[in-house]
Amino acid sequence: MQRLHPALRFIVVIFAVFLAGGVALESAGTTGAGEGIARMHPPGYVGQERCVACHEPQGRDWGASSHAKSLQVASPSTLAGFGGAAAVGGDFVAFMRQASALARLEDASGKKVEFPTAFTIGVFPLQQYLVPFGNGRYQALPFAWDSRPASEGGQRWFSLYPEAGIKPGDALHWTSRNQTWNSMCADCHSTGLRKNYDIATRTYNTTWSDINVACEACHGPGASHVAWAESGRPATIPLKGLAPEGSGARGAYWGDFDERGIRRFVGPARHQEVDRCAPCHARRRALTDAWASGQPLLDSHSPALLDDTLYFADGQFRDEVFEVGSFLQSRMGHAGVVCTDCHSAHGGGLKADGNAVCAQCHDASRFDTSSHHRHTQGSEAARCVTCHMPGRTYMGVHVRHDHSFRLPAPARAAALGSPDPCLTCHSERGANWSEEALNRWGGGGHRTGSKFAEALDAGRKRLPGAQRLLVEAVSDPGNLPIARATALSLLARFPGAPALAALRKGLADSEPLVRLGAVRGLAPYPPATLSELLFPVVRDPVRAVRIEAARLLASANPAERSEPFRSALKEWVEAEQLASERPESTLNLGVLWAELGDAKKAEATLRSAIEEDPSFTAGAITLADLYRAEGRNSEAERVLRKSATSAPEAGDVRYALALTLIRQGRRAEARVELERAAALSPEESRFAYAYGLSLWEDGDRARAMAVLREASRRHPGDRLLLEALVSFARESGRAEEAADHARSLAQLAPENPDAGTERRPGDRQIAGPEGR
C-alpha cells in the first residue's frame, strides 16, 4: 500500500448550491428542450401535471412562486433582460435575433463568440441565463439582469463578478467548472434530476422529472399517492402514499403567549420539515442522486458545519449559506419552529407582512413597540429583521437575511471581527457606544452572544487554550448540535488526550450532526486509534456519518475488512463517483486507491483529475506525492513544474516543488521555491516555517529570524514557529528574546509542563505536505 502524507488521506469537498429567486412558469416550459437534456420521470415520480389536476388551489399558489420559476426554457415570454441590445463594460452584449436570445462575450480562449441562451434561472431580484457548451454541459453567463424596479437601481445588466482577475482557466471563470449548471445548480433548480455524467466521454445526459422546483421536490415521489387516490383512498395505505409531512402531527399546536410574551410549540418535533427544505437551503454535498424529499438530510447529503469560510466565529453568516445552517443555530429552531411557520408552503412568500410574521409567536404589544426596539415606530430600524436577521447582499443585488435570529452583541462582535447590526445605521458610533446603549436598555445579561464563539475563534486561529475551550464547547448542553459538531471537527487541530476523550463521547451522541463532527475530528489520529473507535461507527444508521468513518478507516488500512466496513466504503466511493466531473472527487478516489495498494489505478485517476483541470494544484501535489512514495522524484518534479505554470499564483505547488528539490539535494533551487510559496500564501504558516528553516540552515540567520518573527506575528498560535524562534534565539545568544518566545509557547498549552521548551535542533525538519 502506498502511504501518502496524512493531509492527503481524506479530502471532503462540499459543493456550493446556487439559488436564484423568481416568479411563475408557462406550461410549455415544463417539457424542457435542449442539447443533452430530456424529461424523464425517475421511479415513483409522476410530474407536476398529475398533482395539480387534483390540487388546483395549491397549484395556483405554487404557480406564482419563485420555485415555479427556478428554471425555464428561454423564450420571449420568459426572458427578462433581452428587450434590446445591451453592453456591459464592452465585454458583453445581449440581443434578440428573431425569436432567439443571444449573448456575445469572450469564451475560454479569449475569443468573442455568440452563444444562444437556452434557459433562464429565476426572475427576481435577478435573472441568470444558461448557454449550451457542448457534450450536454450548460454554463451560467457571468452577466445577469437586475429585475428590481429602476427606482431601486434595477432594470439593467450587471456583472456577477465585477472584481478583476477572473481569467480563463480560473475555477470561477464563467466557462469553468464552478459555473457549470449540471453540477452546481441543477439538482436544486429542478425536480427528480439525474445528472448522468459519463466520465469516459466527459458528457452529460441530464434528465429531470420537472424542469422547476415542483410538487415532488417537496412532497416526494407521487406515484404511490396517485395509486392511493385512484384506488378509492384505502385507509390501509399509510400517509396516503406520501412521505411524512412533519408539520401537521395530530395534537400539535402553538400555545398562548407565556410570561415572556412568546408562544410555545406543543407536540412532537418536526424535523422532517426542515430536512425537507435543507437539501436545497444548506451548503452541503449530495451523497446520492436518488434522494427524495422527507428523508433525513444526513442520509442523502453531507452538510457543511460552521466553517470559517462560511460563518463568522459567532455563527453569523459570512458567505451565502442558504439559511438552514444558520437556522440550526437559532433558539427558534430549537423551540420547534419550522420553515412553514413563517413561509407559505406553496407560495413560498411570508405568511404576513413586515413584523406581523414575527407577531404570530411574539406578542406585538410587547415586542413591536418603541419600548422594545427603541426606534421610531414603523421605521426601517423598527423592523424585527433589521436587528435580529441582518441582511447581506450576494450575487450583486440579492439581499439574504441571517436565519440564526440572534440578539445583537456588539462587544462580542467587535472582539471576533463579526458584523454588528447596530453599526449598519450607526457606523460612526462604534461598538462601545452600541454595547452601552443596549446595556442601558436592560439587555445586558442575555446578550452574551453565541456561547461557542470564543471556542471556534480560538480553534480557527490556534490560540492559546483553544483545545480547552473547544472541549468545553462540546460538553456544554446549551450549544446546539451544529456548534458542538463544529467544535469537535476543530479538535482535529489539537490531538491529545482531552480532545480524544471529547471525540470518543461525540461518537456516541444521539445527534447525527454531532457524530459527524466527531468523525471529522479524528482525522489526524493513528491507525490503531481509528480502528478502535470507528469500526462501530461504520454501522451508523446515518449515511453521512458511516461513510466518513469508513473513509478514515481505509486510510488506517485495517486488517479487518468487515461487511459493514466494505458496504460503507462502497457508499463513499459512489458519492465520489456521483461528482466525478469534479477534479476534487477524482483526487479523493485516487488517494483511496493508493491507500488500498492499487498504485496503477491511483496514478491513472490522479492524472485524470489534472487533465480535467490543469490548474488544480491539489491533484498535481498528490500525484507527485505518489511518485515520491515510489522514489520517482524526477517525475514528481515534472508534474509540479507543469502545475506551477498552469497556476502561477498558487503557493502550495511551489512548496511541494521545493520539497521534491530538497529530496534531490538541490537546496539552492528549493530555497527559491520556498520563498515564492511563502510570498504567495502568507496565510500558510508552514510555508514561512520551512522557508525560515531553509535560510537558517544555509547560514542566512538574520533573514531567517526576520521571516519567522513576521510569520509568528501573523500566526501567534503556531507552535512550530515559536519552537524555531526559541531555538534560534538561544543559538544566536538572544536569551531575552528566547525567553519571550518560550513564554508564548507555554501559553499554548499551560497544562503541559514541557510546552515552553523547543525541540532539539536535530528534530527540526522542513514540514511535508501533511503540514507538520
PDB file of C-alpha atoms in Angstrom, residues 275 296-299 303 305 481 485 506-519 540-546:
ATOM      1  CA  ASP A 275     -34.995  18.126   6.349  1.00  0.00           C
ATOM      2  CA  PRO A 296     -33.166  12.800   6.987  1.00  0.00           C
ATOM      3  CA  LEU A 297     -30.698  15.256   5.483  1.00  0.00           C
ATOM      4  CA  LEU A 298     -27.639  13.304   6.573  1.00  0.00           C
ATOM      5  CA  ASP A 299     -28.946  10.180   4.848  1.00  0.00           C
ATOM      6  CA  PRO A 303     -23.614  19.255   5.267  1.00  0.00           C
ATOM      7  CA  LEU A 305     -20.527  22.848   9.541  1.00  0.00           C
ATOM      8  CA  PRO A 481     -25.667  20.315  17.696  1.00  0.00           C
ATOM      9  CA  ALA A 485     -20.190  19.334  15.804  1.00  0.00           C
ATOM     10  CA  GLY A 506     -19.159  12.672  20.482  1.00  0.00           C
ATOM     11  CA  LEU A 507     -19.230   9.431  18.508  1.00  0.00           C
ATOM     12  CA  ALA A 508     -21.946   8.157  20.861  1.00  0.00           C
ATOM     13  CA  ASP A 509     -24.062  11.329  20.780  1.00  0.00           C
ATOM     14  CA  SER A 510     -27.740  10.997  19.899  1.00  0.00           C
ATOM     15  CA  GLU A 511     -27.435  13.788  17.292  1.00  0.00           C
ATOM     16  CA  PRO A 512     -26.081  12.572  13.934  1.00  0.00           C
ATOM     17  CA  LEU A 513     -24.590  16.001  13.211  1.00  0.00           C
ATOM     18  CA  VAL A 514     -22.505  15.744  16.388  1.00  0.00           C
ATOM     19  CA  ARG A 515     -21.347  12.247  15.443  1.00  0.00           C
ATOM     20  CA  LEU A 516     -20.338  13.579  12.028  1.00  0.00           C
ATOM     21  CA  GLY A 517     -18.257  16.329  13.647  1.00  0.00           C
ATOM     22  CA  ALA A 518     -16.591  13.753  15.899  1.00  0.00           C
ATOM     23  CA  VAL A 519     -15.610  11.602  12.915  1.00  0.00           C
ATOM     24  CA  ASP A 540     -24.176   4.091  11.989  1.00  0.00           C
ATOM     25  CA  PRO A 541     -27.767   4.362  10.703  1.00  0.00           C
ATOM     26  CA  VAL A 542     -26.945   7.692   9.023  1.00  0.00           C
ATOM     27  CA  ARG A 543     -25.121   7.542   5.691  1.00  0.00           C
ATOM     28  CA  ALA A 544     -23.048  10.742   6.069  1.00  0.00           C
ATOM     29  CA  VAL A 545     -21.611   9.513   9.370  1.00  0.00           C
ATOM     30  CA  ARG A 546     -20.823   5.948   8.409  1.00  0.00           C
TER      31      ARG A 546
END
